[in-house]
PDB file of C-alpha atoms in Angstrom:
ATOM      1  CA  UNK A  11      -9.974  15.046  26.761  1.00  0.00           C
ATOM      2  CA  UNK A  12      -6.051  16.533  26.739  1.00  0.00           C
ATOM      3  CA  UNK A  13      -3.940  15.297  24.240  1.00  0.00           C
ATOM      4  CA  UNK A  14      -0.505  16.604  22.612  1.00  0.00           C
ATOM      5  CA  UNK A  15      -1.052  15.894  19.167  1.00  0.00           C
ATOM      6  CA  UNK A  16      -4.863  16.505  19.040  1.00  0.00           C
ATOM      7  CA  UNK A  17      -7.187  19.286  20.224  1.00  0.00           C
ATOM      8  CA  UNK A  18     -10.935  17.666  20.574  1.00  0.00           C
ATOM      9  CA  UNK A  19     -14.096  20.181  21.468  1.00  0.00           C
ATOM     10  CA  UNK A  20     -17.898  19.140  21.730  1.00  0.00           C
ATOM     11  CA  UNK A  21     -20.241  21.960  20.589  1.00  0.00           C
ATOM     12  CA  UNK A  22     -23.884  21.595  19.362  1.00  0.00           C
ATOM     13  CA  UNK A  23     -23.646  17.209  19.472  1.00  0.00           C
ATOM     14  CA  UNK A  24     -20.487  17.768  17.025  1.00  0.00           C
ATOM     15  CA  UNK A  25     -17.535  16.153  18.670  1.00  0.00           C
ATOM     16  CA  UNK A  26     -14.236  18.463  16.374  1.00  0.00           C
ATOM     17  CA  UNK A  27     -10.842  16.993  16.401  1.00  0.00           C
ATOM     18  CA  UNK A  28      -8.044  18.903  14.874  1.00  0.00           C
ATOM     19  CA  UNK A  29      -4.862  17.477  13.974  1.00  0.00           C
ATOM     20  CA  UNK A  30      -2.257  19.270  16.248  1.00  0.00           C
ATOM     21  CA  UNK A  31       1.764  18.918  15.100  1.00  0.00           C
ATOM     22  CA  UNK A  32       1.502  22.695  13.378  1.00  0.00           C
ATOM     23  CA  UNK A  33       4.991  22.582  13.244  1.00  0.00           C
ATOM     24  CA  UNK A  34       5.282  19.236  11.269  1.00  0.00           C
ATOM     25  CA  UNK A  35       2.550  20.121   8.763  1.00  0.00           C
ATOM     26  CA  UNK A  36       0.491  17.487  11.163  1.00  0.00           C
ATOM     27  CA  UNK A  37       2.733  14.423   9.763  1.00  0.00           C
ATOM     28  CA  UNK A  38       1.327  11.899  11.211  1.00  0.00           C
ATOM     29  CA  UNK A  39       3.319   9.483  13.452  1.00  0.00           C
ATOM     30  CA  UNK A  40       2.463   6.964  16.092  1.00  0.00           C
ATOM     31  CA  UNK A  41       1.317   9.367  19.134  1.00  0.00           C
ATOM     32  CA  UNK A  42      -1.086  11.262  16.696  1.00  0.00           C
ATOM     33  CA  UNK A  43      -2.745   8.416  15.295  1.00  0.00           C
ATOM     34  CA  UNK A  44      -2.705   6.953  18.749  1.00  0.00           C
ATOM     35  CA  UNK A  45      -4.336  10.105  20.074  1.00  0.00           C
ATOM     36  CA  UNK A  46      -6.871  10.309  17.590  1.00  0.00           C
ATOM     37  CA  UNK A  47      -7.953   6.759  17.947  1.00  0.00           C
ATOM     38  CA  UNK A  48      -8.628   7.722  21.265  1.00  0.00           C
ATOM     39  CA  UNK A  49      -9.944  10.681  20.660  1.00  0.00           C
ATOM     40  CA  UNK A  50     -12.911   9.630  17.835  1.00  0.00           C
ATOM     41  CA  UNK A  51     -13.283   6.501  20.440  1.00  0.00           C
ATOM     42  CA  UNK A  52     -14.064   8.314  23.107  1.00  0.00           C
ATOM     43  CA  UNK A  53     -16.929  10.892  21.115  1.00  0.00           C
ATOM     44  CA  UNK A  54     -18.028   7.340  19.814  1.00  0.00           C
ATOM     45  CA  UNK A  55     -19.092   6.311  23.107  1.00  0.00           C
ATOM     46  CA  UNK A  56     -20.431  10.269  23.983  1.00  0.00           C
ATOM     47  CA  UNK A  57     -23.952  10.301  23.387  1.00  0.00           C
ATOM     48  CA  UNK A  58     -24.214  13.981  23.552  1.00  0.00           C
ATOM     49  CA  UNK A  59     -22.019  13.646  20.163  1.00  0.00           C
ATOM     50  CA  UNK A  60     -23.860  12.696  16.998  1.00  0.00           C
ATOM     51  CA  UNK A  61     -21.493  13.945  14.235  1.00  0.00           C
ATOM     52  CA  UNK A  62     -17.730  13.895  13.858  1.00  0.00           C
ATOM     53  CA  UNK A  63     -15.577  16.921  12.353  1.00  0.00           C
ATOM     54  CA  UNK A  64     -12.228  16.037  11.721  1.00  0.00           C
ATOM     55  CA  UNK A  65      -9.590  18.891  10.347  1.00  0.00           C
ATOM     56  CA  UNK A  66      -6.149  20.415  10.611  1.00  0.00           C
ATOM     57  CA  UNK A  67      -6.935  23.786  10.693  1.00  0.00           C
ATOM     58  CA  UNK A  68      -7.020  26.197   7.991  1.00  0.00           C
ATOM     59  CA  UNK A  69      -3.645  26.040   6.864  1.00  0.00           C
ATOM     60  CA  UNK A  70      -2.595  22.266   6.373  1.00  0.00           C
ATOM     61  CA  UNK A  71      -4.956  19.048   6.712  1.00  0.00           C
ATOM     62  CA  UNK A  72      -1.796  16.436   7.112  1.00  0.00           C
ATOM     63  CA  UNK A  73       0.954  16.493   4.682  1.00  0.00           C
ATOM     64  CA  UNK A  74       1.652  12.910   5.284  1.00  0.00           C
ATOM     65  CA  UNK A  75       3.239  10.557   7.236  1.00  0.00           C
ATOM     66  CA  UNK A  76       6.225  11.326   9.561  1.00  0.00           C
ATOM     67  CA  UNK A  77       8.685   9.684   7.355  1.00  0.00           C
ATOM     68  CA  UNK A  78      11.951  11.243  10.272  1.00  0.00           C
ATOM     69  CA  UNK A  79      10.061   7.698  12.234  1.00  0.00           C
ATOM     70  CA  UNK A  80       9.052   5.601   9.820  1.00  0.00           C
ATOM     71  CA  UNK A  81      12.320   5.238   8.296  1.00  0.00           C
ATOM     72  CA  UNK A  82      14.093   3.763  11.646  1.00  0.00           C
ATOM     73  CA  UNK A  83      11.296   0.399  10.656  1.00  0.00           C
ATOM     74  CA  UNK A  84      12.032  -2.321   8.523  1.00  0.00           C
ATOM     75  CA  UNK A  85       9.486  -5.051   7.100  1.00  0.00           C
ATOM     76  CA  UNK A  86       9.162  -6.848  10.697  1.00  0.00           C
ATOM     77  CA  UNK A  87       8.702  -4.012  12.655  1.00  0.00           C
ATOM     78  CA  UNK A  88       5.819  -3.232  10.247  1.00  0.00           C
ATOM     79  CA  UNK A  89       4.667  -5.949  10.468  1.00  0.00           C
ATOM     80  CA  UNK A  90       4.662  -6.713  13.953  1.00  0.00           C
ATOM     81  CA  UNK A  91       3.273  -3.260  14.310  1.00  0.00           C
ATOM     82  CA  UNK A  92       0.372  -3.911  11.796  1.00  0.00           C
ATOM     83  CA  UNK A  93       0.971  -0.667  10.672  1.00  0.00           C
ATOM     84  CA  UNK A  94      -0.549   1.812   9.778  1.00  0.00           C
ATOM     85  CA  UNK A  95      -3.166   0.132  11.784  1.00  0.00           C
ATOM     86  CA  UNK A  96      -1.450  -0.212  15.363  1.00  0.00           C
ATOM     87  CA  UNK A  97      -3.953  -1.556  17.556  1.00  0.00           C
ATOM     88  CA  UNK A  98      -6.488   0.790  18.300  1.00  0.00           C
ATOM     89  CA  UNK A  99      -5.387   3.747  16.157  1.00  0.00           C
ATOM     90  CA  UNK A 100      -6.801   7.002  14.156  1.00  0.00           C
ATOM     91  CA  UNK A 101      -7.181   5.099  11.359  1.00  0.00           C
ATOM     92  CA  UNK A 102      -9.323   1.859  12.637  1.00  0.00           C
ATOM     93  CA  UNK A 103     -11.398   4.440  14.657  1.00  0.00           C
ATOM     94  CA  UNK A 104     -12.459   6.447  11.574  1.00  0.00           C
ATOM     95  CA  UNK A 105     -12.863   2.580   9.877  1.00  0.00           C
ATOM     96  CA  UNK A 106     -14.986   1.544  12.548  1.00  0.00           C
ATOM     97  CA  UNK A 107     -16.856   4.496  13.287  1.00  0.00           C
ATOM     98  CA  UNK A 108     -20.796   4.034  13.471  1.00  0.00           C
ATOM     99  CA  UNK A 109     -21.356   8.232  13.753  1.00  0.00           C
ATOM    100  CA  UNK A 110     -20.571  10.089  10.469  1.00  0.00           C
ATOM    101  CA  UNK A 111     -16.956  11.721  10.256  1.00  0.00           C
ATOM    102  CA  UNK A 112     -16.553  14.400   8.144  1.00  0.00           C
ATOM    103  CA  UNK A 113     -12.772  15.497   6.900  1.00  0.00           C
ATOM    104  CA  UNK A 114     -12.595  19.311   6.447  1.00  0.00           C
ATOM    105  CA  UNK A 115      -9.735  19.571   4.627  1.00  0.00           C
ATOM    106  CA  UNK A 116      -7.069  22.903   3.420  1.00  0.00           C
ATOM    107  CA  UNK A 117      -4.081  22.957   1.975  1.00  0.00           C
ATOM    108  CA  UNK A 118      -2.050  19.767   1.606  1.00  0.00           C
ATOM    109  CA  UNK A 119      -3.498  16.285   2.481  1.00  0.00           C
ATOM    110  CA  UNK A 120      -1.015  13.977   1.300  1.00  0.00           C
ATOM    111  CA  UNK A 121       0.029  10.251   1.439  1.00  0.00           C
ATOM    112  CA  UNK A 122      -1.341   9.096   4.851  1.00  0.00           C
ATOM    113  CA  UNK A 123      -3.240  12.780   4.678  1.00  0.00           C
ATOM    114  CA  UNK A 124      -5.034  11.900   1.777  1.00  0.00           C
ATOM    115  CA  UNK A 125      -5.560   8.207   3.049  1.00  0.00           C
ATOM    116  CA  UNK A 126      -7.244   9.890   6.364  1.00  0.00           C
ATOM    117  CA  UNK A 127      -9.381  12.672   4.938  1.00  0.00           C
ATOM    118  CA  UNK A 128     -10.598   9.638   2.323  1.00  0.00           C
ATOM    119  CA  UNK A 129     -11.241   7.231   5.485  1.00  0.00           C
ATOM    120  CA  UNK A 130     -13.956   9.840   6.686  1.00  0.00           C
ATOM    121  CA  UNK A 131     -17.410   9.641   5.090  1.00  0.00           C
ATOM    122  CA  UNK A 132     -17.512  12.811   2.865  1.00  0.00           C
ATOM    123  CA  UNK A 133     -14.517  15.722   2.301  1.00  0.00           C
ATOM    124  CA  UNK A 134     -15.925  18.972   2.594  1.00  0.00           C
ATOM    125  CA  UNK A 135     -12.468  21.682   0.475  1.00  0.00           C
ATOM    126  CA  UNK A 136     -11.216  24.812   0.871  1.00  0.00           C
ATOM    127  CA  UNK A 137      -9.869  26.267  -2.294  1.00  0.00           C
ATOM    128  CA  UNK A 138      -6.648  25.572  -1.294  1.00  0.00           C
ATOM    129  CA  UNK A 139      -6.965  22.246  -0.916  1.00  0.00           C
ATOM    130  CA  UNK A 140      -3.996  19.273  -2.125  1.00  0.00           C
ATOM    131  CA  UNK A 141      -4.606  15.859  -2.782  1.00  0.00           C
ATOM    132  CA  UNK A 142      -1.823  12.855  -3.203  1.00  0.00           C
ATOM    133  CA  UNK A 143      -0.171   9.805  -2.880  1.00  0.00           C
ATOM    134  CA  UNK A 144       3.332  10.931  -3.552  1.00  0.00           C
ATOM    135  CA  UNK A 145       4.756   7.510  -1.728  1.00  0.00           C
ATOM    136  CA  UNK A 146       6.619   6.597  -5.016  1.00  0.00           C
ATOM    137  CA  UNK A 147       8.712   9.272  -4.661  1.00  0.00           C
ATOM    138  CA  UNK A 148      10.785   7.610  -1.962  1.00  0.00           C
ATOM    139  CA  UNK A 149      10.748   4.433  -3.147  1.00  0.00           C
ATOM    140  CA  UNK A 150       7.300   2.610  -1.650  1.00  0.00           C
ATOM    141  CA  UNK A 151       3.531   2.786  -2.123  1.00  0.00           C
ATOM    142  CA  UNK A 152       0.276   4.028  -0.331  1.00  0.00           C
ATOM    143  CA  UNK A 153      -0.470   1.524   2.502  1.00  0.00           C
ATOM    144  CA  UNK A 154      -3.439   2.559   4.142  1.00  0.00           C
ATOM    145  CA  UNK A 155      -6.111   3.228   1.342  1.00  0.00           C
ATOM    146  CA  UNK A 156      -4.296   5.164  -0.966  1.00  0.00           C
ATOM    147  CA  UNK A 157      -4.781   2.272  -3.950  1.00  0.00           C
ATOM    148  CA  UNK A 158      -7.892   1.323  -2.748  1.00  0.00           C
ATOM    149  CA  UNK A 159     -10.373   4.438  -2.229  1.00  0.00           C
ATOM    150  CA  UNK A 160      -8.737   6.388  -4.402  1.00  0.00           C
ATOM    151  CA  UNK A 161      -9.416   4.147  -7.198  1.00  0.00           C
ATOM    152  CA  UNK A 162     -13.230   3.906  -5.759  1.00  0.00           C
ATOM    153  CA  UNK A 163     -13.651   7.638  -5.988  1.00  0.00           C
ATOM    154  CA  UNK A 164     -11.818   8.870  -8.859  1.00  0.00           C
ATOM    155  CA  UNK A 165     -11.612   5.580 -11.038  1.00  0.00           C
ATOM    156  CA  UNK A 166      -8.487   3.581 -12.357  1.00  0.00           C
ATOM    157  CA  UNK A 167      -6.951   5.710 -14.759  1.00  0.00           C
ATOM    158  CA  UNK A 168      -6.634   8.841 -12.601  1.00  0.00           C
ATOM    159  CA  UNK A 169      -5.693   6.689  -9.192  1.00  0.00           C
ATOM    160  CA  UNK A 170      -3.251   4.982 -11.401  1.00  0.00           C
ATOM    161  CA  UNK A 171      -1.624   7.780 -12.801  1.00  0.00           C
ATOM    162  CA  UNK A 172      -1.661  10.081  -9.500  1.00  0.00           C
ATOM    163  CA  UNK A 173      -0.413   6.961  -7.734  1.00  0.00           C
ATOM    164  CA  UNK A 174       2.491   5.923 -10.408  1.00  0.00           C
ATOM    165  CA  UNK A 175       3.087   9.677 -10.512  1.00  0.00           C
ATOM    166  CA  UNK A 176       2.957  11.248  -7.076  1.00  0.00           C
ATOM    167  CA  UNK A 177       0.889  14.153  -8.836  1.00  0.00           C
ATOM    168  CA  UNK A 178      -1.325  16.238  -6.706  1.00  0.00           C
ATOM    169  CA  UNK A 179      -4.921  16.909  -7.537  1.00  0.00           C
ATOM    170  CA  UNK A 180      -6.282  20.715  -6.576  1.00  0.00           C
ATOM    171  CA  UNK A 181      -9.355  21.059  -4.837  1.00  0.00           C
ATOM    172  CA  UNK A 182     -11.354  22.022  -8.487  1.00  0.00           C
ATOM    173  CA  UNK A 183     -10.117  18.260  -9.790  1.00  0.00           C
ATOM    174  CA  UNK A 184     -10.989  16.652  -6.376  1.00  0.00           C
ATOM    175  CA  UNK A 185     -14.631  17.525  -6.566  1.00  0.00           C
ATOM    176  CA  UNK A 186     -14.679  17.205 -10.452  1.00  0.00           C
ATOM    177  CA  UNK A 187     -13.558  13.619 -10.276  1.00  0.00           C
ATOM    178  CA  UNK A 188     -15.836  12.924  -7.285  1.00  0.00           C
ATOM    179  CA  UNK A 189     -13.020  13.078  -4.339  1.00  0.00           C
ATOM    180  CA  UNK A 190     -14.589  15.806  -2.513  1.00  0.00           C
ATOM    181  CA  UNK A 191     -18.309  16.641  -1.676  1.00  0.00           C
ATOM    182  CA  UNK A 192     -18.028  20.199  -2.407  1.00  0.00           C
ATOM    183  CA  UNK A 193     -15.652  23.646  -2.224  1.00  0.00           C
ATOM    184  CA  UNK A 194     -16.031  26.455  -0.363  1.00  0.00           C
ATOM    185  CA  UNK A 195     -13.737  29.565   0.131  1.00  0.00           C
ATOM    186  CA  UNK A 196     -10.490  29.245   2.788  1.00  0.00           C
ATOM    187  CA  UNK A 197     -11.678  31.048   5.082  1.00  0.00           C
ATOM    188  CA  UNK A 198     -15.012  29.755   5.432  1.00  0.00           C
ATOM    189  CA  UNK A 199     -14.060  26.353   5.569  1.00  0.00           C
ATOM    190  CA  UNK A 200     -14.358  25.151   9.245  1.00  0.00           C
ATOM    191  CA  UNK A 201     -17.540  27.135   9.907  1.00  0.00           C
ATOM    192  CA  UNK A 202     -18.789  25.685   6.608  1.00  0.00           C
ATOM    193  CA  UNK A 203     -17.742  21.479   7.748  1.00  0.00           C
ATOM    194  CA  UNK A 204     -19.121  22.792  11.451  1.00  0.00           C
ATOM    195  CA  UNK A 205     -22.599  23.807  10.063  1.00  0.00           C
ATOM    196  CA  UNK A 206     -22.717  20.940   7.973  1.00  0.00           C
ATOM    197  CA  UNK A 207     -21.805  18.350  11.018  1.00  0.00           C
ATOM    198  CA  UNK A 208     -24.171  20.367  13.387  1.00  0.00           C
ATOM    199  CA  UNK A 209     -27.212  19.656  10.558  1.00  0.00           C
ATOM    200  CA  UNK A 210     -26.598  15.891  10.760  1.00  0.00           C
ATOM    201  CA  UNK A 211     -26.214  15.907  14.380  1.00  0.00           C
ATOM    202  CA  UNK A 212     -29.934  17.099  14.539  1.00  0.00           C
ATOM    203  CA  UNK A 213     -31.007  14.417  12.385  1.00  0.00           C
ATOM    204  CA  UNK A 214     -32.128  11.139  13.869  1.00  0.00           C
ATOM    205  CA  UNK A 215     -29.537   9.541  15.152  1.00  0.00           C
ATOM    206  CA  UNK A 216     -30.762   6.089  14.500  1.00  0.00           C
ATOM    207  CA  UNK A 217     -31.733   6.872  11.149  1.00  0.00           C
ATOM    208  CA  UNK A 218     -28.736   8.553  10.209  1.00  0.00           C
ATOM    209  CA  UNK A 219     -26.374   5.541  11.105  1.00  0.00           C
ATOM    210  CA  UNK A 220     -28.681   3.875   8.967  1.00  0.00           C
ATOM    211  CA  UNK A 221     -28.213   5.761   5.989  1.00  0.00           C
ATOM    212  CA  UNK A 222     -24.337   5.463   6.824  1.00  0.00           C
ATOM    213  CA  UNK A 223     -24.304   2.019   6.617  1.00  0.00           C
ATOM    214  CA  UNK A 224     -26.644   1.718   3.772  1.00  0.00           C
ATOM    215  CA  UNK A 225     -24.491   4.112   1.677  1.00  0.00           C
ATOM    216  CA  UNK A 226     -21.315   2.246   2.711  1.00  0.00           C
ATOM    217  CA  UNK A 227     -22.940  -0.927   1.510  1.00  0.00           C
ATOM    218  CA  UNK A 228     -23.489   0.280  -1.814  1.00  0.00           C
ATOM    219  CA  UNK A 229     -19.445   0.905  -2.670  1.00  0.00           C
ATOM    220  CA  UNK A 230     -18.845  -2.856  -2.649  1.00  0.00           C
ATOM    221  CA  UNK A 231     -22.505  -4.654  -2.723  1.00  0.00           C
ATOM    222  CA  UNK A 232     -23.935  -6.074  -5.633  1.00  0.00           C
ATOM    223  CA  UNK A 233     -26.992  -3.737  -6.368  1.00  0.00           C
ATOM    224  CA  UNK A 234     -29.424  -6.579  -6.013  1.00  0.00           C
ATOM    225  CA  UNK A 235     -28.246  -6.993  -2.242  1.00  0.00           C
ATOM    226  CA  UNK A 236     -27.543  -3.536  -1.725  1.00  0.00           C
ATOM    227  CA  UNK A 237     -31.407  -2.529  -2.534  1.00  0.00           C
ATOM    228  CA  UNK A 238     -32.923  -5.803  -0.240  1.00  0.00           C
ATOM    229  CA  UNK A 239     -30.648  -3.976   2.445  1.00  0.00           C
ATOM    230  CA  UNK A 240     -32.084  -0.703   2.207  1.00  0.00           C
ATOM    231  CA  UNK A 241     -35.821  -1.114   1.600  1.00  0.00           C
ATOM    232  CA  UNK A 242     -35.198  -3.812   4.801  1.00  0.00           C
ATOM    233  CA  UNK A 243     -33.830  -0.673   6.845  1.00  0.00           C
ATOM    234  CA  UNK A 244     -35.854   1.615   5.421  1.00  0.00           C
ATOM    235  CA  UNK A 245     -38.673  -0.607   7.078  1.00  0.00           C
ATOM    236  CA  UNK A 246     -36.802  -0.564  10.333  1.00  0.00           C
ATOM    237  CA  UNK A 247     -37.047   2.544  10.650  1.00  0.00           C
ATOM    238  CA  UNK A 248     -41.174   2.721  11.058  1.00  0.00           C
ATOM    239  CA  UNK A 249     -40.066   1.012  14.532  1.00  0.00           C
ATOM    240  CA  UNK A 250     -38.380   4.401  15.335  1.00  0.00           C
ATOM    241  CA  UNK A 251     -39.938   7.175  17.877  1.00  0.00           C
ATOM    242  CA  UNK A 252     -38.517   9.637  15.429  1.00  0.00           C
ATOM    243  CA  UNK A 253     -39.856   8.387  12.510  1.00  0.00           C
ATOM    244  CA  UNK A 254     -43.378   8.489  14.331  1.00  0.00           C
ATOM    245  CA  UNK A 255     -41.886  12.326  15.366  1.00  0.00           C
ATOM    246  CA  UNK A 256     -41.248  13.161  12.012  1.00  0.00           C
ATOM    247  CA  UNK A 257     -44.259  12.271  10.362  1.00  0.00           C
ATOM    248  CA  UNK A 258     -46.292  14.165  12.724  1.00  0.00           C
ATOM    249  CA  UNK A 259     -44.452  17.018  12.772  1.00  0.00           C
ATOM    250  CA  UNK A 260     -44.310  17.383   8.832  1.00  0.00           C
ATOM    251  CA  UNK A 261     -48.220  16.830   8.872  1.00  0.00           C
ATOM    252  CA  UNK A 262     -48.618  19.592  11.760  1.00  0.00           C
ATOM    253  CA  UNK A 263     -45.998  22.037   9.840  1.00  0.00           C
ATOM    254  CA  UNK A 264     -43.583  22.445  12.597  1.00  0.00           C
ATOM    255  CA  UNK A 265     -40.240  21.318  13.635  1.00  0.00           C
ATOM    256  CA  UNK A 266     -39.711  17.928  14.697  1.00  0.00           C
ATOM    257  CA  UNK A 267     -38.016  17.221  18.054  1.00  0.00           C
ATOM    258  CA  UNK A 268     -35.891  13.880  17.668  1.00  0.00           C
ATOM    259  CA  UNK A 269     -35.183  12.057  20.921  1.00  0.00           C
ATOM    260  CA  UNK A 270     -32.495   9.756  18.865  1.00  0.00           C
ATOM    261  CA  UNK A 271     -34.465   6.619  19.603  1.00  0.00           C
TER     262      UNK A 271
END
């Protein structure tokens, strides 16, 4: 897969896509998120690719949207557009995504950064890590999360503030306030999100879309339905090869050897 905006690699059943517009601070505009939908789409549909990395580098995650395009639109054109969910985009992709996708994220990840990196299943920091919805500094508001995940991470007072604000939140706050999953040093970031993507991909595949799904569930489901769900796929899972696999191999003391079915 060759794209301008994106650079996509497959190594160890970890599919990595890096934002690519270096020059831009990886603003995103309509060919990136376009490329990335097709991008995460088409390691979707790989079966050799179990887990899904998704960075900027180690310099800058994506300082926003490209605001140089989205000020030409006007209400209908956003409209008509459905954006910032254009058809089969970055952003539905990550939505719809049945394979974890894990946002490795330094430096700034702002606006429709922050919206992205908050899309993806867990946030893995560097230290220098920025988070922020600064869209009320030119006069409109988060569109594509910002109000909503925020507030289900970090709570109402903070998203309300940071949101009414524009104030950014440093990596140390992020995890704090439950934003991130953890922090590691700069410069051991990518090898650190790569490792961590590389131990889910050896996991059972079946069982670990369950445990996405299940988790996912429990943001919005009453708790009642949320634990019928889970002990229901928990059963499910006893239909599994690998569960069989597993089993045996923790009983024998050696490694199991998954077959993802």
């Amino acid at each position: 897969m060759e794209f301008e905006t994106v650079l996509v690699e497959v190594r160890d059943g970890v599919g990595i896509v890096t934002l690519n517009r270096p020059k831009a601070l990886n603003a995103l505009n309509l060919q990136l998120t376009s490329e990335l939908g097709q991008a995460i789409d088409a390691l979707e549909a790989d079966d050799n690719v179990r887990c899904i990395m998704l960075t900027g580098g180690e310099q800058v995650f994506a300082a926003g949207a490209d605001i140089k395009e989205m000020k030409e639109h006007n209400f209908a054109s956003l409209y008509a557009l459905n954006f910032p969910y254009v058809k089969r985009d970055g952003w539905r992709a990550i939505d719809e995504a049945r394979k974890p996708v894990i946002a490795a994220v330094a430096g700034f990840a702002l606006g429709g950064g922050c919206e992205m990196a908050m899309a993806c299943d867990f946030i893995i920091a560097a230290e220098t890590a920025k988070f922020g919805q600064p869209e009320i500094g030119i006069g409109t508001m988060p569109g594509a999360g910002g109000t909503q995940r925020l507030t289900k991470a970090v709570g109402k007072a903070k998203a309300m503030e940071m949101c009414l604000t524009g104030r950014m939140m440093d990596a140390e706050e992020a995890e704090r306030s439950g934003l991130v999953s953890r922090i590691v040093p700069a410069e051991e970031l990518l090898e650190t999100a790569f490792k961590t993507a590389r131990k889910i991909a050896s996991n059972s595949a079946p069982a670990v879309a369950m445990i996405k799904q299940a988790v996912n569930m429990a943001v919005d489901a009453h708790l009642a339905d949320g634990l019928r769900h889970e002990r229901h796929a928990f059963q499910s899972t006893f239909a599994f090869e690998d569960c069989s696999e597993g089993m045996n191999a923790f009983a024998e003391k050696r490694k199991p050897e998954f077959k993802h079915r």
